[in-house]
C-alpha positions as CSV (number, residue, x, y, z in Angstrom):
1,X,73.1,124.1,93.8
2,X,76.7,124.8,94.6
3,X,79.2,122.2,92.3
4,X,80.3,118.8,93.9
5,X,83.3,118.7,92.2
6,X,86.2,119.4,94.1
7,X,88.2,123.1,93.4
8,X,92.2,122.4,94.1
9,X,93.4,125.4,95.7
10,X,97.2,125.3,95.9
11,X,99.0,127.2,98.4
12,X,102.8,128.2,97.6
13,X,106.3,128.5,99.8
14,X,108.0,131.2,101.5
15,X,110.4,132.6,99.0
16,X,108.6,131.7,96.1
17,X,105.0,132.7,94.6
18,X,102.2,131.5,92.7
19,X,103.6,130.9,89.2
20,X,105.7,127.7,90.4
21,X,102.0,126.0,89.8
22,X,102.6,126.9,86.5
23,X,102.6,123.3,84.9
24,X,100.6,121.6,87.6
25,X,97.8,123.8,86.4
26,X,98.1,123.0,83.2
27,X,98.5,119.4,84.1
28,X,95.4,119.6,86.1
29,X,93.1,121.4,83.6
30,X,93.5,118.4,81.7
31,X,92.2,116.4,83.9
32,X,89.2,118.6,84.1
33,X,89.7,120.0,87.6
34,X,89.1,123.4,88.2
35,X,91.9,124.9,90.0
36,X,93.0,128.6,92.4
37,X,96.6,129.4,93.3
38,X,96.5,131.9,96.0
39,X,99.1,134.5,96.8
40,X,100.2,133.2,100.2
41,X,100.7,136.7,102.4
42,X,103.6,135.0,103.7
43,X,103.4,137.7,106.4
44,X,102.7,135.2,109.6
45,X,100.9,132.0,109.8
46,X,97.6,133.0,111.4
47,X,97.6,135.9,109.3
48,X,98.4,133.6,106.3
49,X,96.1,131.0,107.3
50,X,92.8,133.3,108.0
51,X,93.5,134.5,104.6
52,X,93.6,131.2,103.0
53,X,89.8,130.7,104.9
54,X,88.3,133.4,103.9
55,X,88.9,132.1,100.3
56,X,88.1,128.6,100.9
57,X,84.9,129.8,102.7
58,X,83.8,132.0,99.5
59,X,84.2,128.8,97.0
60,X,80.7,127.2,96.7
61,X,81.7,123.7,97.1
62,X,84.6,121.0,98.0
63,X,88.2,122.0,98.1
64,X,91.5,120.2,98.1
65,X,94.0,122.2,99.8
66,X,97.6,121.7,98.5
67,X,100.5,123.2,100.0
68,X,104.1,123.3,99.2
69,X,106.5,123.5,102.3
70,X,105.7,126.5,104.7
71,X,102.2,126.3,102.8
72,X,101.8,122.8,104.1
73,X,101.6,124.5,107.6
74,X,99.3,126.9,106.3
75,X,97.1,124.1,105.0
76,X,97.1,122.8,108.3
77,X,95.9,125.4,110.0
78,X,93.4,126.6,107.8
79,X,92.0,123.1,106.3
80,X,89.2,122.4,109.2
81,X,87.0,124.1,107.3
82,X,83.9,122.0,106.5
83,X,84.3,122.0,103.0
84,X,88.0,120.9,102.9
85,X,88.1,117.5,101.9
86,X,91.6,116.6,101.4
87,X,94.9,118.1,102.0
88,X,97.8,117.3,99.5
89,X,101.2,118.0,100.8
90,X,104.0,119.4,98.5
91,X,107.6,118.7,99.4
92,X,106.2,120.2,103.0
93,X,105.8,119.4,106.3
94,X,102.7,118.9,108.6
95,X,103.2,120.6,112.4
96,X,100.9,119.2,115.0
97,X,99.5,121.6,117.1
98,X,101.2,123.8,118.9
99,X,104.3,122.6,116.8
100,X,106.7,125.3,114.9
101,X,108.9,124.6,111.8
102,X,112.1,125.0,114.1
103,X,110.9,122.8,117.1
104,X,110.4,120.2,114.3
105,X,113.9,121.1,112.7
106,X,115.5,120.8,116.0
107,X,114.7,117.3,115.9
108,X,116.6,116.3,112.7
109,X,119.4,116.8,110.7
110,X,119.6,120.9,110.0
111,X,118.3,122.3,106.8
112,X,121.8,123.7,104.9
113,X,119.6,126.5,103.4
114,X,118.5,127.5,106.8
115,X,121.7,129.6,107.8
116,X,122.4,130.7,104.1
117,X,118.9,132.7,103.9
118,X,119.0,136.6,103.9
119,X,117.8,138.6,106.5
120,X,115.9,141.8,106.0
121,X,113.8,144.2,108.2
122,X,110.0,145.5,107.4
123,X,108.1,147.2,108.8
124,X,104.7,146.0,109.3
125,X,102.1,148.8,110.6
126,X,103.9,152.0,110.0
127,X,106.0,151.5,113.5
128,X,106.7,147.9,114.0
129,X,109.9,146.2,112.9
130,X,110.4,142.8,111.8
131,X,112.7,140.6,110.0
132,X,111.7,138.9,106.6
133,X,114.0,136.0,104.7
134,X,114.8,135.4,100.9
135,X,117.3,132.8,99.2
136,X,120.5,134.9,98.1
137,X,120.6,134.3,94.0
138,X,123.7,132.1,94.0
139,X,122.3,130.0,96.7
140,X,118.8,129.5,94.7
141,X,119.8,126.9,92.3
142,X,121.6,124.7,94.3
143,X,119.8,124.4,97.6
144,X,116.3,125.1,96.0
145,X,116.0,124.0,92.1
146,X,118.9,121.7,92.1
147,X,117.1,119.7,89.5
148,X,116.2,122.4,87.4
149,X,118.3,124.4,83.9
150,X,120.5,127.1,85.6
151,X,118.4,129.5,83.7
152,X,114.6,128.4,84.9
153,X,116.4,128.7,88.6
154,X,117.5,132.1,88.2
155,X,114.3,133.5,86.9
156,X,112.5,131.8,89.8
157,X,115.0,133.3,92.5
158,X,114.4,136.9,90.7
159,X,110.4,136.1,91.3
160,X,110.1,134.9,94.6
161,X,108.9,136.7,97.7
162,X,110.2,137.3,100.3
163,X,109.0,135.8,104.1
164,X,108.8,137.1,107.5
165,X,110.7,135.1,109.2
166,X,108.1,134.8,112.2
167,X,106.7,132.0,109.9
168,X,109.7,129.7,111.2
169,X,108.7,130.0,114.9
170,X,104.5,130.2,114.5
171,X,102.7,127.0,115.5
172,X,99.3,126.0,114.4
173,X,96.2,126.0,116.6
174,X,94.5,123.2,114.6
175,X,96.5,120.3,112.4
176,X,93.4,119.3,110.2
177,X,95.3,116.6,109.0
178,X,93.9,114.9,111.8
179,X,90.3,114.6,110.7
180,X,90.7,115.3,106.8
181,X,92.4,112.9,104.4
182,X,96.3,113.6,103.1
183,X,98.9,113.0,100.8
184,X,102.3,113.9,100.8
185,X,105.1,114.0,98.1
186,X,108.3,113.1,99.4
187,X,111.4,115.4,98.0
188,X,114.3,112.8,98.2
189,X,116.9,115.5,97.2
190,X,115.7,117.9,98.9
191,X,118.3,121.1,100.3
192,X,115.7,123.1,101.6
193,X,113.2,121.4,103.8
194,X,114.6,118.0,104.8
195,X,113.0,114.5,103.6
196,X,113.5,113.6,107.1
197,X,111.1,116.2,108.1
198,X,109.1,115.2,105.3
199,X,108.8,111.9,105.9
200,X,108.3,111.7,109.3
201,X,105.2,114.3,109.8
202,X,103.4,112.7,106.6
203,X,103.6,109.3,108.4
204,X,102.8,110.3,111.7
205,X,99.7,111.7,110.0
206,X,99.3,108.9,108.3
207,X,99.0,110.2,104.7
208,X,99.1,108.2,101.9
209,X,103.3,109.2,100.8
210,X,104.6,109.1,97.3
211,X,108.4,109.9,97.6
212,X,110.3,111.3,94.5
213,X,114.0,110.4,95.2
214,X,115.9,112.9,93.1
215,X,113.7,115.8,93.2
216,X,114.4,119.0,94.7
217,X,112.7,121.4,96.6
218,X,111.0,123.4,93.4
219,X,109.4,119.8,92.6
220,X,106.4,121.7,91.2
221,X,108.4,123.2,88.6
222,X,110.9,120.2,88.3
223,X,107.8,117.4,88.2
224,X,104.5,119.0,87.5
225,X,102.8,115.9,86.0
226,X,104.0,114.1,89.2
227,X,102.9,116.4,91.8
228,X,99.0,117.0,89.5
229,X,98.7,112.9,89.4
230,X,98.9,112.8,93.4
231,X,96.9,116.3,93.4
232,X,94.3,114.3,91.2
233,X,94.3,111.0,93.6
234,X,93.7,112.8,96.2
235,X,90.3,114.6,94.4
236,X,88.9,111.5,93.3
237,X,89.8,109.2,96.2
238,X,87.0,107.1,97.5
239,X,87.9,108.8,101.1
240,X,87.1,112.3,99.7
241,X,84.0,113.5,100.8
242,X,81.6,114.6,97.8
């Protein structure tokens, strides 16, 4: 019989990779969840997305998706699977169908990272060219990890990954948010993705908000035991599905 207990599978940004879950997972095995970080492709959002299905579909039980920032969209697109039972958003936002992170953006005050981010070109099949983004190193710390030792910011600039930059103007087919229950963490300091963005989509999809005033953008890192305690509401929430 496949386990009823939920598996958190936690879904990173663009420009960043898996170990910012560091101490949320560690905060999370001791509460006795079992817990996956994926390696988000970060190559496109349906290709991100389909990825993050196919290993929600292989895990023999309930999930709760949690997604930091461009993973939120991810989360959104790939969280109507049957078995996803809550979504948790990270210091993210949550596009509505047919909804891009720059239609959103266009709509409030501009992100200051936005025009700072370096742009690179890939190629994607051998022959096709596209453009991928990264945070220059001097502008890590103080747009992303504001809240964080100088030293903790720079090795996390040195280990993210880069993004194609195709993720800023994809729009999600689905917005499981809809029929699934969410959370959302609220960065309040935010210089990356603005709490204006923040708040706005978690309300409108009626998630249940915690808001973190001074945090910045690498909240994970900053506030693990803050963003496992609303990982682990979410997973034991009466609303959750078992």
């Amino acid at each position: 019989m496949p386990s009823t207990r939920p598996t958190v599978v936690l879904v990173h940004d663009g420009c960043s990779d898996a170990t910012t879950w560091f101490g949320v997972i560690a905060e999370l095995h001791r509460r006795g969840l079992t817990v996956l970080a994926v390696a988000n492709p970060l190559r496109g959002l349906a290709h991100d997305a389909a990825y993050l299905a196919s290993v929600v579909a292989d895990i023999g039980g309930p999930v709760v998706l949690v997604g930091h920032s461009y993973g939120g969209a991810v989360i959104t697109e790939a969280g109507a699977a049957p078995n996803v039972v809550a979504l948790v958003y990270v210091a993210a936002y949550l596009p509505d169908v047919g909804e891009s992170h720059n239609a959103l953006a266009s709509r409030f005050d501009p992100s200051p990272l936005i025009p700072r981010l370096r742009r690179t070109e890939f190629t994607t099949d051998g022959t096709e060219r596209a453009t991928e983004l990264s945070v220059p190193r001097e502008c890590f710390r103080p747009f992303v990890a504001a809240d964080l030792d100088a030293e903790v910011a720079q090795v996390l600039a040195v280990l993210q990954r880069p993004v194609a930059e195709r993720v800023l103007t994809d729009a999600p087919t689905v917005a499981a948010w809809r029929a699934t229950p969410s959370w959302a963490l609220v960065t309040g300091a935010d210089q990356a993705l603005p709490p204006s963005i923040q708040r706005f989509t978690a309300r409108r999809a009626g998630a249940t908000v915690l808001e973190l005033p001074d945090a910045s953008h690498a909240v994970a890192v900053s506030r693990p035991t803050a963003v496992a305690e609303l990982i682990h509401d979410a997973a034991r929430s009466p609303s959750v599905r078992r």
